[in-house]
């Protein structure tokens, strides 16, 4: 069972907030979030002072260390997850910074569903579970079964 925190982080975004780009090699359209959407989710879940980033280079890759403040056993604890990205074709180093940030956020579950091949059909229509309402309904059903 997902904790309330995990549920808030993993909850899909409204389909109108998603952006789309062509996948490489004819893989079809790919949905993605902007860094602003990820920042808003972190603000909603942890508050303005409950998350922070630190960037560093590892070779030619930008690494984002994303830390969130959680309570574990009554003690406030910073948890950090990291991921990286090279410069992007469109925005160079700025794109690499944003990509590293978004990739680090996926480690906390934010937008992870976008990587699931059955989240959207060819017409960009989301599966029921890949919408906020469908996700909420699915979680409510699971809770009823576990009672």
Tab-separated table of C-alpha atoms in Angstrom:
chain	number	residue	atom	x	y	z
A	1	UNK	CA	0.000	0.000	0.000
A	2	UNK	CA	1.230	3.475	-0.858
A	3	UNK	CA	1.738	5.929	1.957
A	4	UNK	CA	-0.080	9.254	1.745
A	5	UNK	CA	3.221	10.917	0.818
A	6	UNK	CA	3.887	8.419	-1.987
A	7	UNK	CA	0.352	8.886	-3.268
A	8	UNK	CA	0.748	12.664	-3.416
A	9	UNK	CA	4.052	12.379	-5.255
A	10	UNK	CA	2.920	9.709	-7.727
A	11	UNK	CA	-0.477	11.220	-8.539
A	12	UNK	CA	-0.706	11.820	-12.295
A	13	UNK	CA	-0.867	15.344	-13.617
A	14	UNK	CA	-3.940	16.646	-15.464
A	15	UNK	CA	-3.487	15.702	-19.136
A	16	UNK	CA	-3.644	19.362	-20.205
A	17	UNK	CA	-0.492	20.058	-18.147
A	18	UNK	CA	1.548	17.596	-20.194
A	19	UNK	CA	3.726	18.556	-23.118
A	20	UNK	CA	4.508	16.272	-26.051
A	21	UNK	CA	7.473	15.656	-28.315
A	22	UNK	CA	8.294	13.214	-31.063
A	23	UNK	CA	10.169	10.158	-29.842
A	24	UNK	CA	13.408	9.200	-31.532
A	25	UNK	CA	13.439	6.431	-34.089
A	26	UNK	CA	9.704	6.551	-34.773
A	27	UNK	CA	8.767	5.537	-31.233
A	28	UNK	CA	5.731	7.820	-31.305
A	29	UNK	CA	4.859	10.843	-29.224
A	30	UNK	CA	6.261	11.113	-25.710
A	31	UNK	CA	4.592	12.970	-22.851
A	32	UNK	CA	6.754	15.064	-20.552
A	33	UNK	CA	6.496	17.585	-17.730
A	34	UNK	CA	8.200	20.930	-17.481
A	35	UNK	CA	10.471	21.677	-14.545
A	36	UNK	CA	7.829	24.168	-13.343
A	37	UNK	CA	5.254	21.393	-12.973
A	38	UNK	CA	7.716	19.377	-10.910
A	39	UNK	CA	8.511	22.410	-8.742
A	40	UNK	CA	4.811	23.001	-8.157
A	41	UNK	CA	4.305	19.371	-7.103
A	42	UNK	CA	7.239	19.592	-4.672
A	43	UNK	CA	5.831	22.853	-3.247
A	44	UNK	CA	2.385	21.254	-2.830
A	45	UNK	CA	3.720	18.141	-1.098
A	46	UNK	CA	6.632	19.502	0.957
A	47	UNK	CA	6.027	23.259	1.124
A	48	UNK	CA	8.436	25.942	0.002
A	49	UNK	CA	11.047	25.091	2.648
A	50	UNK	CA	10.669	21.314	2.415
A	51	UNK	CA	12.787	20.624	-0.644
A	52	UNK	CA	16.044	21.802	-2.150
A	53	UNK	CA	18.412	21.114	-5.039
A	54	UNK	CA	22.159	21.058	-5.435
A	55	UNK	CA	23.843	20.725	-8.835
A	56	UNK	CA	27.277	19.436	-9.714
A	57	UNK	CA	29.120	18.242	-12.778
A	58	UNK	CA	30.192	14.656	-13.245
A	59	UNK	CA	32.273	14.692	-16.398
A	60	UNK	CA	30.106	16.461	-18.960
A	61	UNK	CA	26.845	15.599	-17.197
A	62	UNK	CA	24.909	17.848	-14.875
A	63	UNK	CA	23.838	16.002	-11.726
A	64	UNK	CA	20.878	17.228	-9.693
A	65	UNK	CA	20.744	16.219	-6.033
A	66	UNK	CA	17.114	16.675	-5.037
A	67	UNK	CA	16.464	16.585	-1.300
A	68	UNK	CA	13.119	16.506	0.493
A	69	UNK	CA	12.401	16.964	4.184
A	70	UNK	CA	10.345	14.124	5.679
A	71	UNK	CA	9.533	12.970	9.170
A	72	UNK	CA	10.819	9.514	10.033
A	73	UNK	CA	10.063	8.227	13.510
A	74	UNK	CA	9.273	11.746	14.689
A	75	UNK	CA	12.597	13.121	13.403
A	76	UNK	CA	12.871	15.552	10.475
A	77	UNK	CA	15.236	13.988	7.943
A	78	UNK	CA	16.530	15.092	4.554
A	79	UNK	CA	16.297	12.357	1.903
A	80	UNK	CA	18.294	12.914	-1.293
A	81	UNK	CA	17.966	11.280	-4.702
A	82	UNK	CA	20.072	12.203	-7.702
A	83	UNK	CA	20.146	11.835	-11.452
A	84	UNK	CA	21.883	13.528	-14.324
A	85	UNK	CA	21.667	14.696	-17.886
A	86	UNK	CA	23.930	16.000	-20.580
A	87	UNK	CA	23.154	19.218	-22.428
A	88	UNK	CA	20.010	19.056	-24.529
A	89	UNK	CA	19.735	19.740	-28.265
A	90	UNK	CA	17.282	22.601	-27.757
A	91	UNK	CA	18.454	24.575	-24.731
A	92	UNK	CA	22.006	23.348	-24.174
A	93	UNK	CA	23.200	23.601	-20.580
A	94	UNK	CA	19.907	25.078	-19.297
A	95	UNK	CA	18.095	22.081	-20.765
A	96	UNK	CA	20.583	19.744	-19.084
A	97	UNK	CA	19.932	21.358	-15.711
A	98	UNK	CA	16.143	21.058	-16.137
A	99	UNK	CA	16.426	17.484	-17.383
A	100	UNK	CA	18.626	16.460	-14.450
A	101	UNK	CA	16.112	18.012	-12.041
A	102	UNK	CA	13.131	16.255	-13.628
A	103	UNK	CA	15.022	12.953	-13.742
A	104	UNK	CA	15.890	13.246	-10.028
A	105	UNK	CA	12.206	13.934	-9.269
A	106	UNK	CA	11.232	10.670	-10.994
A	107	UNK	CA	13.205	8.858	-8.262
A	108	UNK	CA	10.589	10.203	-5.826
A	109	UNK	CA	7.776	9.014	-8.120
A	110	UNK	CA	6.928	12.364	-9.734
A	111	UNK	CA	5.907	11.718	-13.331
A	112	UNK	CA	7.186	8.137	-13.262
A	113	UNK	CA	3.932	6.926	-14.827
A	114	UNK	CA	4.867	8.801	-18.023
A	115	UNK	CA	7.472	6.113	-18.716
A	116	UNK	CA	4.840	3.349	-18.708
A	117	UNK	CA	4.177	2.307	-22.304
A	118	UNK	CA	0.434	1.869	-21.680
A	119	UNK	CA	-0.141	5.260	-20.041
A	120	UNK	CA	-1.334	6.825	-23.334
A	121	UNK	CA	-2.669	5.550	-26.616
A	122	UNK	CA	-1.546	6.776	-30.045
A	123	UNK	CA	-4.062	9.621	-29.856
A	124	UNK	CA	-2.494	10.869	-26.591
A	125	UNK	CA	-5.537	9.715	-24.643
A	126	UNK	CA	-4.487	8.695	-21.128
A	127	UNK	CA	-5.383	5.347	-19.598
A	128	UNK	CA	-7.901	5.791	-16.774
A	129	UNK	CA	-5.206	5.196	-14.127
A	130	UNK	CA	-2.988	7.871	-15.749
A	131	UNK	CA	-5.380	10.692	-14.829
A	132	UNK	CA	-5.722	12.309	-11.399
A	133	UNK	CA	-9.330	11.148	-11.071
A	134	UNK	CA	-8.631	7.604	-12.272
A	135	UNK	CA	-5.626	7.309	-9.966
A	136	UNK	CA	-7.657	8.542	-6.979
A	137	UNK	CA	-10.415	6.048	-7.785
A	138	UNK	CA	-7.919	3.185	-8.129
A	139	UNK	CA	-6.308	4.068	-4.774
A	140	UNK	CA	-9.721	4.242	-3.069
A	141	UNK	CA	-10.611	0.782	-4.430
A	142	UNK	CA	-7.338	-0.654	-3.136
A	143	UNK	CA	-7.988	0.768	0.317
A	144	UNK	CA	-11.440	-0.838	0.410
A	145	UNK	CA	-9.985	-4.221	-0.527
A	146	UNK	CA	-7.332	-3.950	2.192
A	147	UNK	CA	-9.855	-3.214	4.952
